[in-house]
Coordinates of C-alpha atoms in Angstrom, one line a residue:
M30 CA -11.9 -43.8 29.1
I31 CA -15.3 -46.6 29.6
N32 CA -14.1 -49.5 32.3
L33 CA -15.0 -52.7 29.7
Q34 CA -15.8 -55.8 32.3
R35 CA -15.4 -58.9 30.9
P36 CA -18.5 -61.9 31.6
S37 CA -17.9 -63.4 34.4
T38 CA -17.4 -67.8 34.0
A39 CA -19.5 -70.3 34.9
C40 CA -16.9 -71.1 37.4
Q41 CA -16.7 -67.8 39.2
L42 CA -20.4 -66.9 39.3
H43 CA -22.6 -70.9 39.1
R44 CA -20.3 -72.9 40.2
P45 CA -23.0 -76.0 41.9
S46 CA -22.3 -77.6 45.5
L47 CA -22.6 -81.5 45.2
T48 CA -25.0 -81.7 48.1
D49 CA -27.5 -80.4 45.9
T50 CA -30.2 -82.2 45.5
G51 CA -32.1 -82.8 41.9
N52 CA -35.2 -80.7 42.3
Q53 CA -33.7 -78.0 43.8
G54 CA -31.0 -78.2 41.2
I55 CA -34.0 -77.2 38.2
H56 CA -36.8 -75.0 40.1
T57 CA -33.6 -72.3 41.0
E58 CA -32.8 -69.0 38.4
K59 CA -29.6 -69.7 39.6
Y60 CA -29.1 -72.2 36.3
Y61 CA -27.4 -74.5 37.5
V62 CA -26.1 -77.7 35.7
T63 CA -27.3 -80.5 38.2
K64 CA -28.1 -83.7 38.0
S65 CA -31.4 -84.1 36.2
Y66 CA -29.8 -82.5 33.3
T67 CA -27.5 -86.0 33.1
Y68 CA -30.4 -87.5 32.1
D69 CA -32.3 -85.9 30.3
G70 CA -29.8 -85.4 27.6
L71 CA -28.5 -82.3 26.4
Q72 CA -31.1 -79.7 25.1
P73 CA -32.1 -78.2 28.0
C74 CA -28.3 -77.1 28.4
Q75 CA -27.4 -75.8 25.6
Q76 CA -31.0 -73.5 26.5
Q77 CA -30.6 -72.3 29.4
H78 CA -25.7 -72.2 28.1
Q79 CA -27.9 -69.3 26.0
Q80 CA -30.0 -67.7 28.6
T81 CA -26.9 -66.9 30.0
V82 CA -24.6 -65.5 27.6
A83 CA -25.1 -62.3 26.9
P84 CA -24.6 -60.2 24.1
L85 CA -20.5 -59.0 23.4
P86 CA -21.1 -54.8 24.3
P87 CA -19.2 -52.4 21.6
R88 CA -16.1 -50.9 21.5
P89 CA -16.1 -48.0 22.4
A90 CA -15.0 -45.5 19.9
T91 CA -11.3 -44.3 20.6
A92 CA -10.2 -41.3 17.9
Y93 CA -6.6 -40.6 18.1
A94 CA -5.8 -36.3 17.1
G95 CA -4.7 -36.4 13.0
Q96 CA -7.4 -39.7 12.8
Q97 CA -10.9 -39.5 10.5
I98 CA -12.2 -42.3 12.3
E99 CA -16.1 -42.6 11.9
L100 CA -18.0 -45.1 14.1
Q101 CA -21.3 -46.3 14.5
P102 CA -23.1 -45.1 17.9
A103 CA -23.3 -47.5 20.8
K104 CA -26.6 -47.6 20.7
Q105 CA -26.4 -48.7 17.1
Q106 CA -23.9 -51.2 17.5
Q107 CA -25.7 -52.9 20.7
Q108 CA -28.5 -53.0 18.1
T109 CA -26.5 -54.4 14.8
A110 CA -24.0 -56.5 17.3
K111 CA -25.4 -60.6 16.8
P112 CA -24.0 -63.0 19.5
L113 CA -20.4 -65.0 18.6
P114 CA -21.9 -68.4 17.8
A115 CA -21.6 -71.1 20.3
R116 CA -17.7 -73.3 20.6
P117 CA -18.4 -76.5 19.3
A118 CA -19.1 -78.8 22.4
T119 CA -15.8 -80.7 23.5
A120 CA -15.5 -84.4 23.8
Y121 CA -18.1 -84.6 26.7
A122 CA -20.4 -83.7 24.9
G123 CA -19.7 -85.7 22.2
Q124 CA -19.4 -88.8 24.5
H125 CA -21.6 -88.1 27.2
D126 CA -24.5 -90.1 25.5
A127 CA -22.7 -93.1 24.9
R128 CA -21.7 -92.5 28.2
L129 CA -25.5 -93.0 29.8
G130 CA -25.7 -96.0 27.9
R131 CA -23.6 -98.1 30.0
S132 CA -24.3 -100.2 33.1
L133 CA -22.5 -98.5 35.7
L134 CA -22.0 -100.8 38.7
S135 CA -20.7 -98.1 41.0
N136 CA -22.2 -95.8 43.6
D137 CA -24.9 -93.5 42.0
N138 CA -23.7 -90.6 44.4
W139 CA -21.1 -91.2 43.1
R140 CA -21.1 -90.7 39.7
Q141 CA -23.4 -88.2 39.0
A142 CA -21.0 -85.6 40.9
T143 CA -18.4 -87.0 38.7
M144 CA -20.5 -86.1 35.8
A145 CA -21.7 -82.3 37.0
D146 CA -17.5 -82.1 37.4
V147 CA -16.9 -82.8 33.5
R148 CA -19.6 -81.0 32.8
L149 CA -18.9 -78.3 34.8
N150 CA -15.5 -78.5 33.4
A151 CA -17.3 -78.2 29.6
K152 CA -19.4 -75.1 30.5
A153 CA -15.6 -73.5 31.7
I154 CA -13.3 -74.5 28.8
E155 CA -16.7 -73.3 26.5
Q156 CA -16.8 -69.4 28.9
S157 CA -13.2 -69.5 28.5
D158 CA -13.2 -69.6 24.9
R159 CA -15.6 -67.1 24.5
N160 CA -14.1 -64.7 26.5
I161 CA -10.5 -65.2 24.2
L162 CA -12.8 -64.9 21.5
Y163 CA -14.0 -61.3 23.6
G164 CA -10.9 -59.9 24.1
K165 CA -9.9 -60.7 20.5
G166 CA -12.8 -58.2 19.8
I167 CA -12.3 -56.0 22.5
D168 CA -8.6 -56.1 23.5
P169 CA -6.0 -53.3 22.6
V170 CA -2.9 -54.3 20.5
P171 CA 0.3 -55.2 22.3
H172 CA 1.9 -52.5 19.8
T173 CA -0.9 -49.6 21.3
R174 CA 1.8 -47.2 22.3
E175 CA 3.9 -47.8 19.1
L176 CA 1.0 -46.5 17.3
L177 CA -0.4 -43.3 19.5
C178 CA 3.0 -42.4 19.7
E179 CA 2.7 -43.1 15.5
L180 CA -0.3 -41.0 15.6
S181 CA 0.5 -38.3 17.9
N182 CA 3.8 -37.6 15.5
A183 CA 1.3 -37.6 12.7
E184 CA -1.0 -35.6 14.0
A185 CA 1.3 -32.5 16.1
L186 CA 3.5 -33.2 12.2
F187 CA -0.4 -31.8 10.3
Y188 CA -0.7 -29.0 12.9
A189 CA 3.2 -27.8 11.8
R190 CA 2.5 -28.0 8.6
Q191 CA -1.0 -26.2 9.5
C192 CA 1.1 -23.9 10.8
R193 CA 4.6 -23.6 8.6
L194 CA 1.8 -23.0 5.6
V195 CA 0.2 -19.1 8.4
V196 CA 4.3 -18.7 9.4
S197 CA 4.7 -19.0 5.0
K198 CA 1.6 -16.5 4.8
L199 CA 2.4 -13.5 6.9
R200 CA 5.9 -13.7 5.9
L201 CA 5.0 -12.4 2.9
C202 CA 2.3 -10.2 4.1
W203 CA 5.6 -8.8 5.4
N204 CA 7.3 -8.9 2.3
D205 CA 4.7 -6.1 1.1
V206 CA 4.1 -4.6 4.4
N207 CA 7.2 -3.9 4.6
E208 CA 7.6 -4.0 0.6
E209 CA 5.0 -1.3 0.7
I210 CA 6.7 0.8 3.4
K211 CA 10.5 1.0 0.9
S212 CA 7.7 2.4 -1.2
L213 CA 5.6 5.2 0.5
A214 CA 9.7 6.1 2.1
K215 CA 10.5 6.4 -1.9
V216 CA 7.1 8.8 -2.6
K217 CA 7.4 10.9 -0.1
D218 CA 10.9 11.5 -0.7
Y219 CA 10.1 13.1 -3.8
T220 CA 7.3 14.9 -2.0
D221 CA 10.1 16.7 0.4
A222 CA 12.0 16.9 -2.7
A223 CA 8.9 18.1 -4.7
I224 CA 8.1 20.6 -1.4
D225 CA 11.8 21.6 -2.1
H226 CA 11.4 23.3 -5.3
M227 CA 8.3 24.7 -4.4
R228 CA 10.4 26.4 -2.2
K229 CA 12.9 27.3 -4.5
D230 CA 10.8 28.9 -5.8
L231 CA 9.5 30.6 -3.6
V232 CA 12.5 32.0 -2.9
I233 CA 13.7 33.1 -6.7
N234 CA 9.7 34.9 -6.5
K235 CA 11.7 36.5 -3.1
D236 CA 14.8 37.2 -5.3
S237 CA 12.8 38.6 -8.4
H238 CA 11.1 41.2 -6.3
T239 CA 13.8 42.2 -4.8
M240 CA 16.6 42.3 -7.5
R241 CA 13.2 44.7 -9.4
K242 CA 14.8 47.7 -7.8
K243 CA 14.5 49.5 -10.6
P244 CA 15.6 54.0 -10.8
T245 CA 12.6 55.8 -10.0
R246 CA 11.3 56.8 -13.4
E247 CA 10.8 52.5 -14.0
S248 CA 10.1 52.4 -10.6
E249 CA 5.8 51.9 -10.4
P250 CA 4.6 49.0 -10.6
D251 CA 3.8 47.0 -13.9
G252 CA 2.0 44.1 -15.0
V253 CA 5.4 41.7 -14.4
D254 CA 5.5 42.5 -10.8
D255 CA 1.5 41.7 -10.7
I256 CA 2.9 38.0 -12.4
L257 CA 5.0 37.9 -9.7
S258 CA 2.4 38.2 -7.2
A259 CA 0.7 36.0 -8.7
E260 CA 2.6 33.2 -8.6
K261 CA 3.6 33.4 -5.2
Y262 CA 0.5 32.4 -4.7
H263 CA 0.3 29.7 -5.9
L264 CA 3.2 28.6 -4.8
L265 CA 1.7 28.8 -1.5
K266 CA -1.4 26.3 -2.2
I267 CA 1.0 24.4 -4.4
K268 CA 2.9 24.1 -1.5
R269 CA 0.8 23.5 1.1
V270 CA -0.7 20.8 -0.6
L271 CA 2.6 18.8 -1.4
E272 CA 2.5 19.2 2.8
I273 CA -0.4 17.7 3.1
N274 CA 0.8 15.1 0.9
C275 CA 3.8 13.8 2.7
R276 CA 2.0 14.0 6.2
N277 CA -1.5 11.7 5.2
V278 CA 2.3 9.5 3.5
I279 CA 4.2 10.0 6.9
N280 CA 1.0 8.6 8.3
Q281 CA -0.1 5.8 6.3
M282 CA 3.9 5.2 6.4
Q283 CA 3.8 4.4 10.0
R284 CA -0.4 2.7 10.0
L285 CA 1.6 0.3 8.1
D286 CA 5.2 0.0 10.7
E287 CA 2.0 -0.8 13.0
I288 CA 0.5 -4.2 10.9
R289 CA 4.7 -4.8 9.7
Q290 CA 5.4 -5.3 14.1
R291 CA 1.7 -6.8 14.7
V292 CA 3.2 -8.9 12.5
A293 CA 5.5 -10.7 13.3
K294 CA 4.2 -10.8 16.4
I295 CA 2.0 -12.8 15.4
N296 CA 4.4 -14.9 12.8
K297 CA 6.2 -15.3 16.5
E298 CA 3.6 -16.7 16.9
R299 CA 3.1 -18.8 15.4
S300 CA 6.3 -20.7 14.2
T301 CA 7.1 -21.6 17.5
V302 CA 5.7 -25.5 16.8
T303 CA 8.0 -25.4 13.7
E304 CA 11.1 -25.8 14.7
L305 CA 11.8 -29.6 14.2
I306 CA 10.4 -29.1 10.9
C307 CA 11.9 -28.2 7.9
Q308 CA 11.4 -24.5 6.3
C309 CA 9.9 -25.1 3.2
L310 CA 8.0 -22.2 3.8
T311 CA 8.1 -21.6 -0.7
S312 CA 7.0 -25.3 -1.1
A313 CA 3.8 -24.9 1.8
S314 CA 2.5 -21.7 -0.2
R315 CA 2.9 -23.2 -3.5
T316 CA 0.5 -26.3 -2.2
F317 CA -1.4 -24.6 -0.7
E318 CA -2.2 -21.9 -4.3
A319 CA -2.2 -24.7 -5.7
A320 CA -5.3 -26.6 -3.6
R321 CA -7.3 -23.9 -3.9
T322 CA -7.4 -23.0 -7.3
E323 CA -8.4 -27.0 -7.3
K324 CA -11.2 -26.5 -5.3
L325 CA -12.4 -23.4 -7.0
S326 CA -12.1 -25.1 -10.4
N327 CA -14.0 -27.7 -9.2
M328 CA -16.3 -25.8 -7.7
Y329 CA -17.8 -23.3 -11.3
H330 CA -16.7 -25.9 -13.1
R331 CA -17.3 -29.7 -13.2
R332 CA -15.5 -32.3 -15.3
S333 CA -16.3 -35.4 -16.0
P334 CA -13.3 -37.7 -13.8
S335 CA -13.5 -40.2 -17.4
A336 CA -11.4 -36.8 -18.8
Q337 CA -8.4 -37.2 -17.2
T338 CA -5.7 -39.5 -16.6
Y339 CA -5.3 -42.0 -13.1
R340 CA -2.3 -40.4 -12.4
S341 CA -3.3 -36.5 -13.0
R342 CA -6.1 -37.8 -10.5
R343 CA -4.5 -39.3 -8.7
Q344 CA -2.1 -35.9 -7.8
K345 CA -5.4 -33.9 -7.5
A346 CA -6.5 -36.2 -4.2
N347 CA -2.4 -36.3 -3.5
L348 CA -3.0 -32.0 -3.1
L349 CA -6.2 -32.2 -1.9
N350 CA -5.1 -34.7 0.8
S351 CA -2.8 -32.9 1.8
A352 CA -2.7 -30.3 5.3
E353 CA -2.3 -27.8 3.2
S354 CA -5.5 -28.3 2.1
N355 CA -6.9 -29.2 4.8
L356 CA -7.5 -25.8 6.1
L357 CA -10.2 -24.5 3.3
D358 CA -13.5 -25.2 3.0
E359 CA -15.4 -26.8 0.0
N360 CA -16.0 -23.3 -1.1
G361 CA -11.8 -22.9 -0.9
F362 CA -12.6 -20.0 1.7
P363 CA -9.2 -20.6 4.5
L364 CA -10.8 -22.9 8.4
V365 CA -10.6 -20.0 11.5
G366 CA -10.6 -21.3 14.9
H367 CA -9.4 -19.4 18.2
L368 CA -7.0 -23.6 18.0
Q369 CA -6.7 -23.7 14.1
P370 CA -3.6 -22.1 12.1
F371 CA -5.5 -19.6 11.2
T372 CA -6.7 -17.8 14.2
P373 CA -9.3 -14.2 13.9
D374 CA -6.0 -12.8 14.5
V375 CA -3.7 -13.6 11.5
I376 CA -7.3 -13.4 9.3
Q377 CA -7.8 -9.3 11.2
V378 CA -4.4 -8.2 10.0
F379 CA -4.5 -9.8 6.7
D380 CA -7.6 -7.4 6.3
D381 CA -5.8 -4.7 7.7
A382 CA -2.4 -5.1 5.6
A383 CA -4.5 -5.5 2.5
K384 CA -6.8 -2.7 3.2
S385 CA -3.7 -0.4 4.6
I386 CA -1.9 -1.7 0.6
D387 CA -5.1 -0.5 -1.4
E388 CA -5.4 3.0 1.1
S389 CA -1.0 3.6 -0.1
C390 CA -1.5 2.6 -3.5
E391 CA -4.1 5.2 -4.2
I392 CA -2.1 7.8 -1.7
K393 CA 1.0 6.8 -3.5
K394 CA -1.1 8.0 -6.9
Q395 CA -2.7 11.1 -6.1
T396 CA 0.6 11.8 -4.7
M397 CA 2.4 11.0 -7.7
N398 CA -0.7 12.6 -9.7
Q399 CA 0.0 15.9 -7.1
I400 CA 3.7 16.1 -7.8
K401 CA 3.7 15.9 -11.8
D402 CA 1.3 18.8 -11.9
A403 CA 2.8 20.7 -9.2
F404 CA 6.1 20.4 -11.5
N405 CA 3.5 21.0 -14.4
D406 CA 2.6 24.1 -13.0
A407 CA 5.5 25.2 -11.3
K408 CA 7.7 25.2 -15.2
A409 CA 3.5 27.2 -16.5
Y410 CA 4.1 30.0 -13.5
S411 CA 7.4 30.1 -14.4
L412 CA 7.5 29.9 -17.6
T413 CA 4.8 32.7 -17.7
V414 CA 7.0 34.8 -15.5
N415 CA 10.1 35.0 -18.1
Q416 CA 8.0 35.7 -20.7
S417 CA 5.9 38.6 -19.1
I418 CA 10.0 39.6 -18.1
A419 CA 10.3 38.8 -21.5
Q420 CA 7.9 40.6 -23.5
K421 CA 8.9 43.0 -20.1
L422 CA 12.9 43.4 -21.5
A423 CA 11.4 43.5 -25.7
D424 CA 9.1 46.6 -24.6
I425 CA 12.3 48.1 -22.8
I426 CA 14.1 48.3 -26.1
T427 CA 12.1 49.3 -28.5
L428 CA 11.3 52.3 -26.2
A429 CA 14.9 52.3 -25.4
Q430 CA 15.3 52.1 -29.5
H431 CA 13.5 55.0 -29.8
L432 CA 14.7 57.2 -27.5
T433 CA 18.3 56.8 -29.4
V434 CA 16.5 57.9 -32.4
S435 CA 14.8 60.6 -31.1
L436 CA 17.5 61.5 -28.9
G437 CA 19.5 61.5 -31.8
D438 CA 16.2 63.7 -33.3
N439 CA 17.4 66.0 -30.4
M440 CA 20.7 67.1 -31.6
L441 CA 20.1 67.3 -35.3
A442 CA 17.8 70.0 -33.7
Q443 CA 19.7 72.0 -31.6
N444 CA 22.6 72.0 -33.9
R445 CA 20.4 73.9 -36.5
A446 CA 18.5 75.9 -34.3
Q447 CA 22.4 76.8 -33.1
R448 CA 23.5 77.2 -36.7
W449 CA 20.4 79.2 -37.6
H450 CA 20.5 81.0 -33.7
D451 CA 23.8 82.2 -35.1
L452 CA 23.1 83.2 -38.7
T453 CA 20.9 85.3 -37.0
M454 CA 23.4 87.2 -34.0
S455 CA 25.3 87.4 -36.9
A456 CA 22.8 88.8 -39.4
Q457 CA 21.6 91.6 -36.0
R458 CA 25.2 92.4 -36.4
T459 CA 25.4 93.3 -39.1
N460 CA 22.6 95.2 -39.6
A461 CA 23.5 96.5 -36.2
G462 CA 26.7 97.4 -38.2
P463 CA 29.5 99.6 -36.5
Q464 CA 30.1 100.1 -32.6
S465 CA 31.6 103.5 -33.4
S466 CA 30.6 106.0 -35.2
S467 CA 34.2 107.0 -37.0
N468 CA 33.9 103.6 -38.0
L469 CA 30.5 103.7 -40.5
K470 CA 31.4 104.4 -44.5
T471 CA 30.1 107.3 -46.0
C472 CA 27.7 105.1 -47.0
E473 CA 25.9 103.3 -44.8
R474 CA 25.9 107.3 -43.6
F475 CA 22.0 108.2 -43.1
D476 CA 23.7 111.4 -43.7
R477 CA 25.6 110.9 -47.0
P478 CA 25.8 113.6 -49.7
I479 CA 22.2 112.2 -52.2
I480 CA 20.1 111.3 -48.9
Q481 CA 21.3 115.3 -47.9
T482 CA 19.6 116.0 -51.5
F483 CA 17.1 114.0 -51.8
Q484 CA 16.0 115.5 -48.5
R485 CA 16.8 118.9 -49.5
H486 CA 12.6 119.3 -51.6
P487 CA 10.2 119.2 -48.7
G488 CA 8.5 115.9 -47.9
N489 CA 11.0 113.7 -48.7
Q490 CA 11.8 111.3 -46.3
L491 CA 12.8 107.5 -46.3
S492 CA 11.9 105.3 -43.0
E493 CA 15.3 103.1 -43.2
V494 CA 16.7 104.3 -39.7
Q495 CA 13.1 103.1 -38.4
M496 CA 13.4 100.1 -41.0
A497 CA 17.4 99.4 -39.3
M498 CA 16.6 99.7 -36.4
K499 CA 12.9 97.8 -36.7
T500 CA 15.4 94.7 -39.1
T501 CA 17.9 95.5 -36.1
T502 CA 15.2 94.6 -33.7
D503 CA 13.5 91.6 -35.1
L504 CA 16.7 89.7 -35.6
Q505 CA 17.8 90.6 -32.0
Q506 CA 14.4 88.8 -30.5
S507 CA 14.9 85.8 -33.2
A508 CA 18.4 84.8 -32.2
N509 CA 16.3 85.1 -28.2
E510 CA 13.3 83.3 -29.5
T511 CA 16.1 80.5 -30.8
E512 CA 18.4 81.0 -28.1
K513 CA 14.7 79.7 -25.9
Q514 CA 14.7 76.7 -28.3
L515 CA 18.0 75.3 -27.8
K516 CA 17.9 75.4 -24.2
T517 CA 14.3 73.5 -24.6
L518 CA 16.4 71.0 -26.9
K519 CA 18.7 70.8 -24.6
I520 CA 16.4 69.9 -22.3
V521 CA 14.8 67.7 -24.0
G522 CA 17.6 66.0 -25.1
Q523 CA 18.4 66.1 -21.2
R524 CA 16.1 64.4 -20.4
L525 CA 16.0 61.6 -22.8
Q526 CA 19.4 60.8 -22.1
A527 CA 18.5 60.0 -18.7
N528 CA 15.4 58.1 -19.9
L529 CA 17.0 56.2 -21.8
T530 CA 19.8 56.0 -19.3
D531 CA 16.6 54.1 -17.1
K532 CA 16.1 52.2 -19.2
E533 CA 19.2 50.8 -19.6
A534 CA 18.9 49.9 -16.3
A535 CA 16.2 48.6 -16.4
L536 CA 17.2 46.5 -19.4
E537 CA 19.8 45.6 -16.9
V538 CA 17.9 44.5 -14.4
D539 CA 15.6 42.5 -16.1
C540 CA 18.2 41.0 -18.3
Q541 CA 19.7 40.0 -14.8
L542 CA 16.9 38.6 -13.4
L543 CA 15.5 36.9 -16.0
R544 CA 19.0 34.7 -16.6
Q545 CA 18.7 33.4 -12.8
R546 CA 15.3 32.9 -13.2
R547 CA 17.4 31.2 -16.1
G548 CA 19.6 29.2 -14.3
R549 CA 18.0 28.6 -11.7
S550 CA 15.1 26.1 -12.6
N551 CA 16.8 23.2 -12.5
H552 CA 16.6 23.6 -9.0
K553 CA 20.1 22.1 -8.9
W554 CA 21.5 24.6 -6.0
A555 CA 21.7 25.0 -2.6
A556 CA 19.2 27.4 -1.5
T557 CA 21.0 29.5 2.5
K558 CA 18.1 30.7 3.7
Y559 CA 13.6 29.2 3.1
I560 CA 11.0 31.6 2.2
H561 CA 7.9 30.9 6.0
A562 CA 4.9 31.9 4.5

């Protein structure tokens, strides 16, 4: 702090001695008041006084925190400062000429000494008045302590309001990060549910492979088995993609949680100076945003002040002079500094939070799209498998119907063959005749009287016996052939029956499989064990 000295008075520096002579007083460099000035008039004294009085030093520039005081430099003030006007002459100086004109009868030395004391008194009074005027210009006011206290309080309140704004922004940032974490938690739940559905679909796929244990005749792999294998491949691929997305969501939640902790830590540090003011954070944030919007509008849209009312101009001036608006530059950007409310850590955590929120939004969008695609693909694969099973069922039913018709035709053929066999055997027995010759009738005998009479002439031979024997043999052969055909029909019928039985079993298996797949497609069942793949 600059220590100013008051100018010394003539009584302190230039008090003359009563024993000094007149010549010494005229030629001395100390400008004493001597007796020669008593007779030479007042003009030399005034010139001598103007030479001894120096211009007043400038008042030191004192700036308190929170005040915007502009002072001129000391050199400029010294150049522009003008010397104070001289104090008007006192009563003694006004009566000087009258007194000098009198004829005194006193001692000349005594008279000169007295007049020297009078002039010295006048000079001392003038110097005292100048000292008082100088003190009025540079001396601190009596209520300096109270003024300093008010300025300090105003600066502290000003800084507290600015920090309250930063605290409000940090709390809003904390809320945004927290809401983003909640949103990511919901997305994680959706992803877990989608993964659980994929696992259940894999369980259904495995159960479908296990349930399709059909008879040997139907155990050969078909198109349904290939479609089930393709479904398993695609479900595993979708499951891996969803697991990667779930891992990304968890990592993003951890990063957001770290940012949230940083915001809470900085918020606690910034809020240590806001305990003695009201915590109306919404008002501070609204004022800050309004001031920012106003500065941006002033920068981009320069409107004439005549188009605005006095009230709006006054409100705008109050808004731009508020504590919140002083945190912004002329372009509407916050002022950042290590000793300001907006520290680099605050701006950095704001940037990190905004960047992480944007990344989480992109991750959420991508994850939800993949979940939607996963559900659609899994549903399409399930419908494809169900349609293939249904088509397989239709083929089985068609074949079973053909087998049923063929089995009926086989039974009819067996009945016809059996009936023909019976007729053939009956004809064979009829042509063979009785088993004993005693049972032959006369007309059935080969040596009946008419034949014996016919054979009395030579060359009259008949082939009745040979033809009868051949007919009997042919009928026996036909019966044997019919019997073979009947056996073949029975064997084919048995195969048809077995095939029909297998078809019915396969139809039952596939019907049960399709019914189970359709019943468990809503994923509202608890899986006892998942497929680890």
